[in-house]
C-alpha positions as a Markdown table, in Angstrom:
| # | Residue | x | y | z |
|---|---|---|---|---|
| 1 | Met | 22.2 | -19.3 | 29.3 |
| 2 | Lys | 21.4 | -21.6 | 26.4 |
| 3 | Ser | 18.7 | -23.3 | 28.9 |
| 4 | Phe | 17.4 | -20.4 | 30.3 |
| 5 | Thr | 17.1 | -18.7 | 26.3 |
| 6 | Glu | 15.1 | -22.1 | 25.5 |
| 7 | Glu | 12.3 | -21.5 | 28.6 |
| 8 | Ser | 12.1 | -18.1 | 28.2 |
| 9 | Ala | 10.7 | -18.7 | 24.8 |
| 10 | Ser | 8.5 | -22.0 | 25.6 |
| 11 | Arg | 6.8 | -19.5 | 27.7 |
| 12 | Lys | 6.4 | -16.9 | 25.6 |
| 13 | Thr | 4.5 | -19.7 | 23.9 |
| 14 | Glu | 2.6 | -20.9 | 26.3 |
| 15 | Val | 1.1 | -17.4 | 27.3 |
| 16 | His | 0.2 | -16.6 | 23.9 |
| 17 | Gln | -1.5 | -19.2 | 23.3 |
| 18 | Glu | -3.3 | -19.4 | 27.0 |
| 19 | Asp | -3.8 | -15.2 | 25.7 |
| 20 | Phe | -5.1 | -15.9 | 22.2 |
| 21 | Gln | -7.8 | -18.3 | 23.9 |
| 22 | Ser | -8.7 | -15.9 | 26.7 |
| 23 | Leu | -9.8 | -13.5 | 24.3 |
| 24 | Leu | -13.7 | -11.8 | 24.8 |
| 25 | Thr | -15.7 | -12.5 | 21.7 |
| 26 | Ser | -17.8 | -10.0 | 20.2 |
| 27 | Ser | -21.3 | -11.2 | 21.9 |
| 28 | Gln | -19.5 | -11.4 | 25.4 |
| 29 | Met | -18.8 | -7.8 | 24.5 |
| 30 | Trp | -22.1 | -7.4 | 23.3 |
| 31 | Asn | -23.0 | -8.4 | 26.7 |
| 32 | Leu | -20.9 | -6.9 | 29.1 |
| 33 | Phe | -22.2 | -3.4 | 27.2 |
| 34 | Asn | -25.8 | -4.9 | 27.1 |
| 35 | Ser | -26.1 | -6.4 | 30.1 |
| 36 | Pro | -30.2 | -5.8 | 32.3 |
| 37 | Leu | -28.3 | -5.5 | 35.6 |
| 38 | His | -26.7 | -1.9 | 34.3 |
| 39 | Asp | -30.1 | -0.8 | 34.9 |
| 40 | Glu | -30.0 | -2.2 | 38.8 |
| 41 | Phe | -26.3 | -0.5 | 39.5 |
| 42 | Glu | -27.4 | 2.9 | 38.1 |
| 43 | Lys | -30.6 | 2.7 | 40.6 |
| 44 | Arg | -28.8 | 1.7 | 42.9 |
| 45 | Phe | -26.9 | 4.9 | 42.3 |
| 46 | Glu | -29.5 | 6.9 | 43.1 |
| 47 | Lys | -31.1 | 5.0 | 46.0 |
| 48 | Leu | -27.5 | 5.0 | 48.0 |
| 49 | Asp | -29.3 | 3.2 | 51.1 |
| 50 | Asp | -26.3 | 2.2 | 52.8 |
| 51 | Pro | -23.1 | 3.7 | 51.1 |
| 52 | Glu | -20.4 | 2.5 | 53.6 |
| 53 | Asn | -21.7 | -0.9 | 52.6 |
| 54 | Glu | -22.5 | -0.5 | 48.8 |
| 55 | Phe | -19.0 | 1.4 | 48.3 |
| 56 | Val | -17.2 | -1.1 | 47.0 |
| 57 | Glu | -19.6 | -2.9 | 45.0 |
| 58 | Leu | -20.7 | 0.3 | 42.9 |
| 59 | Arg | -17.1 | 1.6 | 42.5 |
| 60 | Asp | -16.0 | -1.3 | 41.0 |
| 61 | Tyr | -18.6 | -1.3 | 38.6 |
| 62 | Leu | -17.7 | 2.0 | 37.5 |
| 63 | Ile | -14.0 | 0.5 | 37.2 |
| 64 | Thr | -15.3 | -1.6 | 35.4 |
| 65 | Met | -17.4 | 0.1 | 33.5 |
| 66 | Leu | -14.3 | 2.2 | 32.5 |
| 67 | Leu | -11.7 | -0.3 | 31.2 |
| 68 | Leu | -14.6 | -1.7 | 29.0 |
| 69 | Gln | -15.2 | 2.2 | 27.1 |
| 70 | Ser | -11.4 | 2.8 | 27.5 |
| 71 | Ala | -9.5 | -0.2 | 26.4 |
| 72 | Gln | -6.7 | 1.9 | 28.9 |
| 73 | Arg | -4.3 | 0.6 | 31.5 |
| 74 | Pro | -5.4 | 0.7 | 35.2 |
| 75 | Gly | -3.2 | 3.3 | 35.9 |
| 76 | Ala | -5.1 | 5.6 | 34.2 |
| 77 | Val | -7.8 | 5.0 | 36.1 |
| 78 | Cys | -5.9 | 4.4 | 39.9 |
| 79 | Asn | -3.8 | 7.9 | 38.9 |
| 80 | Leu | -7.4 | 10.0 | 37.7 |
| 81 | Thr | -7.8 | 12.9 | 40.2 |
| 82 | Ile | -10.6 | 14.8 | 41.0 |
| 83 | Asn | -9.5 | 18.0 | 39.2 |
| 84 | Glu | -9.1 | 16.2 | 35.5 |
| 85 | Phe | -12.0 | 14.4 | 36.6 |
| 86 | Gln | -13.7 | 18.5 | 36.5 |
| 87 | Ala | -11.5 | 19.4 | 33.8 |
| 88 | Gly | -12.9 | 16.9 | 31.6 |
| 89 | Glu | -15.4 | 17.7 | 28.7 |
| 90 | Trp | -17.7 | 16.4 | 26.3 |
| 91 | Asp | -17.0 | 14.9 | 23.0 |
| 92 | Glu | -20.7 | 15.3 | 20.6 |
| 93 | Ser | -18.9 | 13.9 | 17.1 |
| 94 | Thr | -20.2 | 10.4 | 17.5 |
| 95 | Ser | -24.1 | 8.6 | 18.2 |
| 96 | Val | -23.2 | 8.5 | 21.8 |
| 97 | Lys | -22.5 | 11.5 | 23.3 |
| 98 | Gln | -19.3 | 10.8 | 25.7 |
| 99 | Phe | -17.4 | 12.9 | 28.7 |
| 100 | Val | -13.1 | 11.9 | 27.8 |
| 101 | Thr | -10.8 | 12.5 | 30.8 |
| 102 | Leu | -6.9 | 12.7 | 30.7 |
| 103 | Thr | -4.9 | 11.2 | 32.8 |
| 104 | Lys | -1.9 | 12.7 | 33.4 |
| 105 | Arg | 0.2 | 9.8 | 35.6 |
| 106 | His | 0.1 | 6.5 | 33.6 |
| 107 | Lys | 2.4 | 3.7 | 32.1 |
| 108 | Thr | 3.3 | 5.1 | 29.5 |
| 109 | Ala | 3.3 | 9.8 | 30.1 |
| 110 | Gly | 5.7 | 10.7 | 28.3 |
| 111 | Thr | 3.6 | 9.8 | 24.9 |
| 112 | Gly | 0.9 | 11.4 | 26.5 |
| 113 | Pro | -2.3 | 11.8 | 29.0 |
| 114 | Ala | -4.6 | 8.6 | 28.9 |
| 115 | Ser | -7.7 | 9.1 | 27.7 |
| 116 | Leu | -11.4 | 8.1 | 29.9 |
| 117 | Ser | -14.3 | 8.0 | 28.4 |
| 118 | Trp | -17.3 | 7.8 | 30.2 |
| 119 | Asp | -21.5 | 7.5 | 28.5 |
| 120 | Thr | -24.2 | 10.2 | 30.1 |
| 121 | His | -25.6 | 6.3 | 32.2 |
| 122 | Ile | -21.4 | 6.2 | 34.1 |
| 123 | Tyr | -20.7 | 10.2 | 34.2 |
| 124 | Lys | -24.8 | 10.2 | 36.1 |
| 125 | Cys | -23.1 | 7.6 | 38.2 |
| 126 | Ala | -19.7 | 9.3 | 38.7 |
| 127 | Gln | -21.2 | 12.3 | 39.9 |
| 128 | Ile | -23.2 | 10.0 | 42.4 |
| 129 | Tyr | -20.2 | 8.9 | 43.6 |
| 130 | Leu | -17.9 | 11.8 | 43.7 |
| 131 | Glu | -20.5 | 13.5 | 45.9 |
| 132 | Val | -21.9 | 11.4 | 48.0 |
| 133 | Leu | -20.0 | 8.2 | 48.4 |
| 134 | Arg | -16.0 | 9.3 | 47.4 |
| 135 | Pro | -16.7 | 11.3 | 51.0 |
| 136 | Thr | -17.7 | 8.3 | 53.6 |
| 137 | Val | -14.1 | 7.1 | 52.9 |
| 138 | Ala | -12.0 | 10.0 | 52.0 |
| 139 | Asn | -8.8 | 11.6 | 54.6 |
| 140 | Lys | -5.5 | 12.7 | 54.6 |
| 141 | His | -4.3 | 9.8 | 52.6 |
| 142 | Ser | -6.1 | 10.1 | 49.6 |
| 143 | Phe | -3.8 | 11.8 | 48.1 |
| 144 | Leu | -2.0 | 11.1 | 45.1 |
| 145 | Gln | 1.4 | 9.7 | 46.2 |
| 146 | Arg | 4.3 | 12.3 | 44.5 |
| 147 | Lys | 8.1 | 12.7 | 45.8 |
| 148 | Asp | 8.3 | 15.7 | 45.0 |
| 149 | Lys | 6.6 | 19.2 | 47.3 |
| 150 | Arg | 3.7 | 19.7 | 45.2 |
| 151 | Glu | 0.5 | 20.2 | 45.9 |
| 152 | Lys | -1.2 | 17.6 | 46.9 |
| 153 | Glu | -4.2 | 16.4 | 44.9 |
| 154 | Pro | -7.1 | 14.2 | 45.8 |
| 155 | Leu | -7.2 | 10.4 | 43.8 |
| 156 | Phe | -10.9 | 10.1 | 42.5 |
| 157 | Phe | -11.0 | 6.4 | 43.8 |
| 158 | Leu | -10.3 | 4.9 | 47.0 |
| 159 | Thr | -9.7 | 2.4 | 48.9 |
| 160 | Ala | -12.9 | 1.0 | 51.8 |
| 161 | Arg | -9.8 | 2.5 | 53.4 |
| 162 | Gly | -8.9 | 6.5 | 51.4 |
| 163 | Asn | -5.8 | 5.7 | 50.9 |
| 164 | Pro | -5.5 | 5.3 | 46.8 |
| 165 | Ile | -5.8 | 2.2 | 44.7 |
| 166 | Pro | -3.1 | -0.1 | 43.8 |
| 167 | Ser | -3.5 | -1.2 | 39.9 |
| 168 | Ser | -1.6 | -4.5 | 41.0 |
| 169 | Gln | -5.4 | -5.4 | 42.4 |
| 170 | Ile | -7.9 | -3.6 | 39.9 |
| 171 | Ser | -7.8 | -7.7 | 37.7 |
| 172 | Asn | -9.1 | -9.3 | 41.2 |
| 173 | Arg | -12.8 | -6.1 | 40.9 |
| 174 | Ile | -13.6 | -5.8 | 37.8 |
| 175 | Thr | -13.6 | -9.5 | 37.3 |
| 176 | Lys | -16.7 | -10.1 | 39.8 |
| 177 | Val | -18.1 | -7.3 | 38.8 |
| 178 | Ala | -17.7 | -8.4 | 34.9 |
| 179 | Lys | -18.7 | -11.8 | 35.5 |
| 180 | Leu | -22.4 | -10.8 | 37.0 |
| 181 | Leu | -22.8 | -8.9 | 33.6 |
| 182 | Asp | -22.0 | -11.7 | 32.1 |
| 183 | Pro | -21.7 | -15.5 | 33.7 |
| 184 | Ser | -20.0 | -17.0 | 30.5 |
| 185 | Ile | -16.6 | -15.3 | 31.5 |
| 186 | Ser | -14.2 | -17.3 | 32.5 |
| 187 | Gly | -10.9 | -16.6 | 34.2 |
| 188 | Asn | -10.0 | -13.1 | 35.2 |
| 189 | Val | -10.6 | -9.8 | 33.6 |
| 190 | Thr | -7.8 | -8.0 | 33.0 |
| 191 | Gly | -7.0 | -4.9 | 31.7 |
| 192 | Lys | -5.1 | -6.2 | 29.5 |
| 193 | Arg | -7.1 | -9.0 | 28.0 |
| 194 | Ile | -9.5 | -5.6 | 27.6 |
| 195 | Arg | -6.7 | -4.5 | 25.5 |
| 196 | Lys | -6.0 | -8.0 | 23.3 |
| 197 | Ser | -9.9 | -8.0 | 22.8 |
| 198 | Ala | -10.1 | -5.0 | 21.4 |
| 199 | Val | -7.4 | -4.6 | 19.7 |
| 200 | Ser | -8.0 | -8.3 | 18.1 |
| 201 | Ser | -11.3 | -7.2 | 17.0 |
| 202 | His | -10.3 | -4.4 | 15.6 |
| 203 | Arg | -8.2 | -6.7 | 13.4 |
| 204 | Gln | -10.8 | -9.1 | 12.2 |
| 205 | Leu | -13.2 | -6.2 | 11.2 |
| 206 | Asp | -10.4 | -4.6 | 9.1 |
| 207 | Asp | -9.5 | -8.2 | 7.5 |
| 208 | Ser | -13.1 | -9.1 | 6.8 |
| 209 | Gly | -14.0 | -5.4 | 4.9 |
| 210 | Glu | -16.2 | -4.0 | 7.1 |
| 211 | Ser | -15.6 | -0.8 | 8.1 |
| 212 | Ser | -14.6 | 0.1 | 11.6 |
| 213 | Gly | -14.5 | 3.9 | 11.8 |
| 214 | Leu | -11.6 | 4.5 | 13.6 |
| 215 | Ser | -7.8 | 3.2 | 11.9 |
| 216 | Lys | -5.1 | 2.0 | 13.1 |
| 217 | Glu | -3.9 | 4.7 | 14.7 |
| 218 | Glu | -6.2 | 6.2 | 16.4 |
| 219 | Leu | -6.7 | 3.0 | 18.7 |
| 220 | Ala | -3.4 | 2.9 | 19.7 |
| 221 | Arg | -3.9 | 6.9 | 20.7 |
| 222 | Gln | -6.7 | 6.1 | 22.2 |
| 223 | Met | -5.2 | 2.8 | 24.5 |
| 224 | Ser | -1.8 | 5.3 | 24.8 |
| 225 | His | 1.2 | 3.0 | 22.8 |
| 226 | Ser | 2.1 | 3.1 | 19.6 |
| 227 | Thr | 0.6 | 0.6 | 16.1 |
| 228 | Ser | 4.0 | -1.4 | 16.8 |
| 229 | Thr | 2.8 | -2.2 | 20.6 |
| 230 | Ala | -0.2 | -2.9 | 19.1 |
| 231 | Glu | 1.0 | -5.4 | 16.2 |
| 232 | Gly | 3.6 | -6.7 | 18.7 |
| 233 | His | 2.2 | -7.6 | 22.2 |
| 234 | Tyr | -2.4 | -7.6 | 21.9 |
| 235 | Ala | -2.5 | -8.1 | 17.6 |
| 236 | Met | -3.2 | -11.8 | 18.7 |
| 237 | Arg | -5.2 | -13.4 | 15.6 |
| 238 | Asp | -2.2 | -11.2 | 13.4 |
| 239 | Thr | 0.6 | -13.7 | 14.7 |
| 240 | Ile | -1.5 | -16.7 | 13.0 |
| 241 | Lys | -2.7 | -15.6 | 9.8 |
| 242 | Gly | 1.1 | -14.1 | 9.5 |
| 243 | Cys | 2.2 | -18.0 | 9.3 |
| 244 | Ala | -0.6 | -18.6 | 7.2 |
| 245 | Arg | 0.1 | -15.4 | 4.4 |
| 246 | Ala | 3.6 | -17.2 | 4.5 |
| 247 | Ser | 2.9 | -20.4 | 3.9 |
| 248 | Asn | 0.8 | -19.4 | 1.0 |
| 249 | Phe | 3.7 | -17.6 | -0.5 |
| 250 | Leu | 5.7 | -20.5 | -0.5 |
| 251 | Arg | 3.1 | -23.2 | -1.6 |
| 252 | Tyr | 1.8 | -21.3 | -4.5 |
| 253 | Val | 3.7 | -17.7 | -5.1 |
| 254 | Val | 7.1 | -19.1 | -4.7 |
| 255 | Ala | 6.6 | -22.5 | -7.0 |
| 256 | Thr | 5.0 | -20.8 | -9.5 |
| 257 | Thr | 7.3 | -18.1 | -10.6 |
| 258 | Pro | 10.5 | -18.9 | -10.7 |
| 259 | Gly | 13.1 | -16.6 | -12.0 |
| 260 | Lys | 17.1 | -16.0 | -12.7 |
| 261 | Ala | 19.4 | -15.1 | -9.7 |
| 262 | Lys | 21.0 | -11.8 | -10.6 |
| 263 | Ser | 24.7 | -11.6 | -8.9 |
| 264 | Pro | 24.9 | -8.9 | -6.2 |
| 265 | Lys | 26.2 | -5.7 | -7.1 |
| 266 | Lys | 29.7 | -4.3 | -6.0 |
| 267 | Met | 29.3 | -0.9 | -4.1 |
| 268 | Lys | 30.0 | 2.2 | -5.2 |
| 269 | Pro | 32.3 | 3.8 | -3.2 |
| 270 | Glu | 30.1 | 6.9 | -1.7 |
| 271 | Gly | 33.0 | 9.3 | -1.6 |
| 272 | Leu | 37.0 | 9.9 | -0.2 |
| 273 | Trp | 37.6 | 10.0 | 3.3 |
| 274 | Lys | 38.5 | 13.7 | 4.4 |
| 275 | Ala | 42.1 | 14.5 | 5.7 |
| 276 | Val | 42.4 | 14.2 | 9.8 |
| 277 | Val | 45.4 | 16.7 | 10.4 |
| 278 | Arg | 46.8 | 15.8 | 13.7 |
| 279 | Arg | 48.3 | 19.4 | 16.0 |
| 280 | Lys | 48.4 | 19.3 | 19.5 |
| 281 | Val | 46.6 | 21.5 | 21.9 |
| 282 | Ser | 48.2 | 23.4 | 24.5 |
| 283 | Pro | 46.9 | 25.9 | 26.2 |
| 284 | Glu | 48.8 | 28.4 | 24.5 |
| 285 | Lys | 46.8 | 27.6 | 21.4 |
| 286 | Pro | 43.6 | 25.8 | 22.3 |
| 287 | Leu | 41.3 | 23.4 | 19.9 |
| 288 | Arg | 38.9 | 25.6 | 18.7 |
| 289 | Ser | 41.3 | 28.4 | 17.2 |
| 290 | Leu | 43.1 | 25.2 | 16.2 |
| 291 | Arg | 39.8 | 24.3 | 14.7 |
| 292 | Lys | 39.2 | 27.4 | 12.3 |
| 293 | Gln | 43.0 | 26.6 | 10.8 |
| 294 | Leu | 42.0 | 23.7 | 9.3 |
| 295 | Pro | 41.8 | 23.8 | 5.7 |
| 296 | Ala | 38.0 | 23.3 | 4.4 |
| 297 | Asn | 36.3 | 20.7 | 3.0 |
| 298 | Lys | 40.1 | 19.8 | 2.3 |
| 299 | Arg | 40.0 | 15.7 | 0.4 |
| 300 | Ser | 42.8 | 13.5 | 0.8 |
| 301 | Pro | 45.4 | 12.9 | -2.8 |
| 302 | Gln | 45.5 | 10.4 | -4.2 |
| 303 | Lys | 48.6 | 7.4 | -3.9 |
| 304 | Ser | 50.8 | 7.5 | -6.5 |
| 305 | Pro | 51.2 | 3.5 | -7.2 |
| 306 | Lys | 54.9 | 2.6 | -6.2 |
| 307 | Lys | 57.4 | 2.9 | -8.9 |
| 308 | Lys | 59.4 | -0.4 | -9.9 |
| 309 | Lys | 63.0 | -0.8 | -8.0 |
| 310 | Ile | 65.0 | -1.9 | -12.1 |
| 311 | His | 67.7 | -3.8 | -11.7 |
| 312 | Phe | 70.6 | -3.6 | -13.8 |
| 313 | Leu | 72.4 | -6.8 | -14.4 |
| 314 | Pro | 76.8 | -7.1 | -12.8 |
| 315 | Arg | 77.4 | -7.1 | -16.4 |
| 316 | Glu | 75.0 | -4.4 | -17.4 |
| 317 | Thr | 76.6 | -2.4 | -15.1 |
| 318 | Gln | 80.0 | -2.8 | -16.0 |
| 319 | Ala | 79.3 | -1.9 | -19.5 |
| 320 | Leu | 77.3 | 1.1 | -19.3 |
| 321 | Met | 80.1 | 2.9 | -16.5 |
| 322 | Lys | 83.0 | 2.2 | -19.5 |
| 323 | Ala | 80.8 | 3.7 | -22.3 |
| 324 | Thr | 80.1 | 6.8 | -19.5 |
| 325 | Glu | 83.6 | 6.8 | -18.0 |
| 326 | Ala | 83.8 | 11.1 | -20.3 |
| 327 | Phe | 80.5 | 12.2 | -18.7 |
| 328 | Tyr | 80.2 | 11.7 | -15.5 |
| 329 | Lys | 84.0 | 12.5 | -14.9 |
| 330 | Glu | 82.8 | 16.4 | -16.6 |
| 331 | Gly | 79.3 | 16.2 | -14.5 |
| 332 | Asn | 77.2 | 15.9 | -18.0 |
| 333 | Phe | 74.4 | 14.3 | -16.9 |
| 334 | Asp | 72.8 | 15.0 | -20.6 |
| 335 | Pro | 70.4 | 12.4 | -21.2 |
| 336 | Asp | 70.4 | 12.7 | -25.1 |
| 337 | Ala | 74.0 | 12.7 | -25.0 |
| 338 | Ile | 74.3 | 9.8 | -22.8 |
| 339 | Trp | 71.5 | 7.4 | -24.8 |
| 340 | Gln | 73.8 | 8.2 | -27.7 |
| 341 | Cys | 76.9 | 7.2 | -26.6 |
| 342 | Ile | 75.3 | 4.1 | -25.4 |
| 343 | Asn | 73.8 | 3.3 | -28.8 |
| 344 | Asn | 77.2 | 3.0 | -30.1 |
| 345 | Asp | 79.1 | 1.0 | -28.2 |
| 346 | Glu | 79.3 | -2.4 | -29.1 |
| 347 | Ala | 79.1 | -4.3 | -25.6 |
| 348 | Cys | 76.3 | -2.4 | -24.8 |
| 349 | Gln | 74.6 | -2.8 | -28.2 |
| 350 | Lys | 75.5 | -6.8 | -27.6 |
| 351 | Leu | 73.4 | -6.2 | -24.7 |
| 352 | Lys | 70.8 | -4.6 | -26.2 |
| 353 | Ile | 70.8 | -1.7 | -23.1 |
| 354 | Thr | 69.5 | 0.5 | -25.4 |
| 355 | Glu | 66.1 | -1.7 | -25.7 |
| 356 | Lys | 65.5 | -3.1 | -22.3 |
| 357 | Tyr | 65.7 | -0.2 | -20.6 |
| 358 | Gly | 65.1 | 4.2 | -21.1 |
| 359 | Lys | 66.3 | 7.2 | -21.9 |
| 360 | Met | 65.8 | 9.2 | -18.1 |
| 361 | Gln | 66.7 | 5.2 | -17.1 |
| 362 | Leu | 70.2 | 5.1 | -18.0 |
| 363 | Arg | 70.6 | 8.5 | -17.2 |
| 364 | Asn | 69.6 | 8.0 | -13.8 |
| 365 | Lys | 72.2 | 4.9 | -13.5 |
| 366 | Val | 74.5 | 7.4 | -14.2 |
| 367 | Lys | 73.9 | 9.7 | -12.0 |
| 368 | Arg | 73.5 | 6.7 | -9.2 |
| 369 | Tyr | 76.6 | 5.1 | -9.9 |
| 370 | Ala | 79.1 | 8.2 | -10.2 |
| 371 | Lys | 77.2 | 9.5 | -7.1 |
| 372 | Ala | 77.8 | 6.8 | -4.9 |
| 373 | Arg | 82.0 | 6.6 | -6.0 |
| 374 | Lys | 82.3 | 10.5 | -6.0 |
| 375 | Leu | 83.8 | 10.4 | -9.4 |
| 376 | Tyr | 82.0 | 14.4 | -9.6 |
């Protein structure tokens, strides 16, 4: 088990280093969005000399641009249906007019639908794809796969044979297009790589003091995950930055701020335990009826300290019983009378019985002695 944990931790460190080194730079992201090849792809959509042969490349171009503009997981693109595309809405709140669609079925569907952004150029190409390219491959299998018997929903993106696209194949498709747009990119361009680059660039921009116009929560909502997920898995530069801050704290802050250690305060009990009344439950008396009989907000009584046992010496007992013989034979156990009798007795005075014991202690001793021997 220990060796497995060590190997797992070692592999995790290696993956982190690989992901950090493979982050897309700002210049690479700029090239992906502003490459002159975008005009060529747009012209190919408009002409479509051979739709069947151009289907794969043009479809991959649309998928690549969708993932770059939306920073979503590939599943949000693969599971996009035609109905969801047609139900999209235009948004003009930013400088770039965008068409926003919502994919209901994706990895984190419990948090809500995954949004995909289409600018005017990509939307125009998507309309041509839907009207001209998709019908060339669509068949009876071109629907969203469901286990339940719901109405079949036709998928937007399909394979060359008209089947749903597995999200595992998206990486190879977008890598080819990304390297066409920017040949300086090395390695596979995956959805995770795009997402990590987006979050890391956003954090870097915030740290520099420049306004990105987008909060962490808004970016996390767009990427269909939480801010804690972004900090733990996507903000690659934050790990190194956190180590540097810790070192700075140890080097400068701790070394220059001596302070006296404070003893921890004792915890005070927040309250008393409630008393629990245990009762037998029978068919004649159901549990609900018993609950009604329980007193509300009843607190357990404070336990009184145990009384200390008083031990008389044998000679003290003998002198005490001899002095009070007349009292216990008559059944008279008046504490004042017994005390006065003991106080006047010479043998009791020598033993200093009245100084050692109290009035009620002596009275109880006499009574117990007489009761044990049935003398009254």
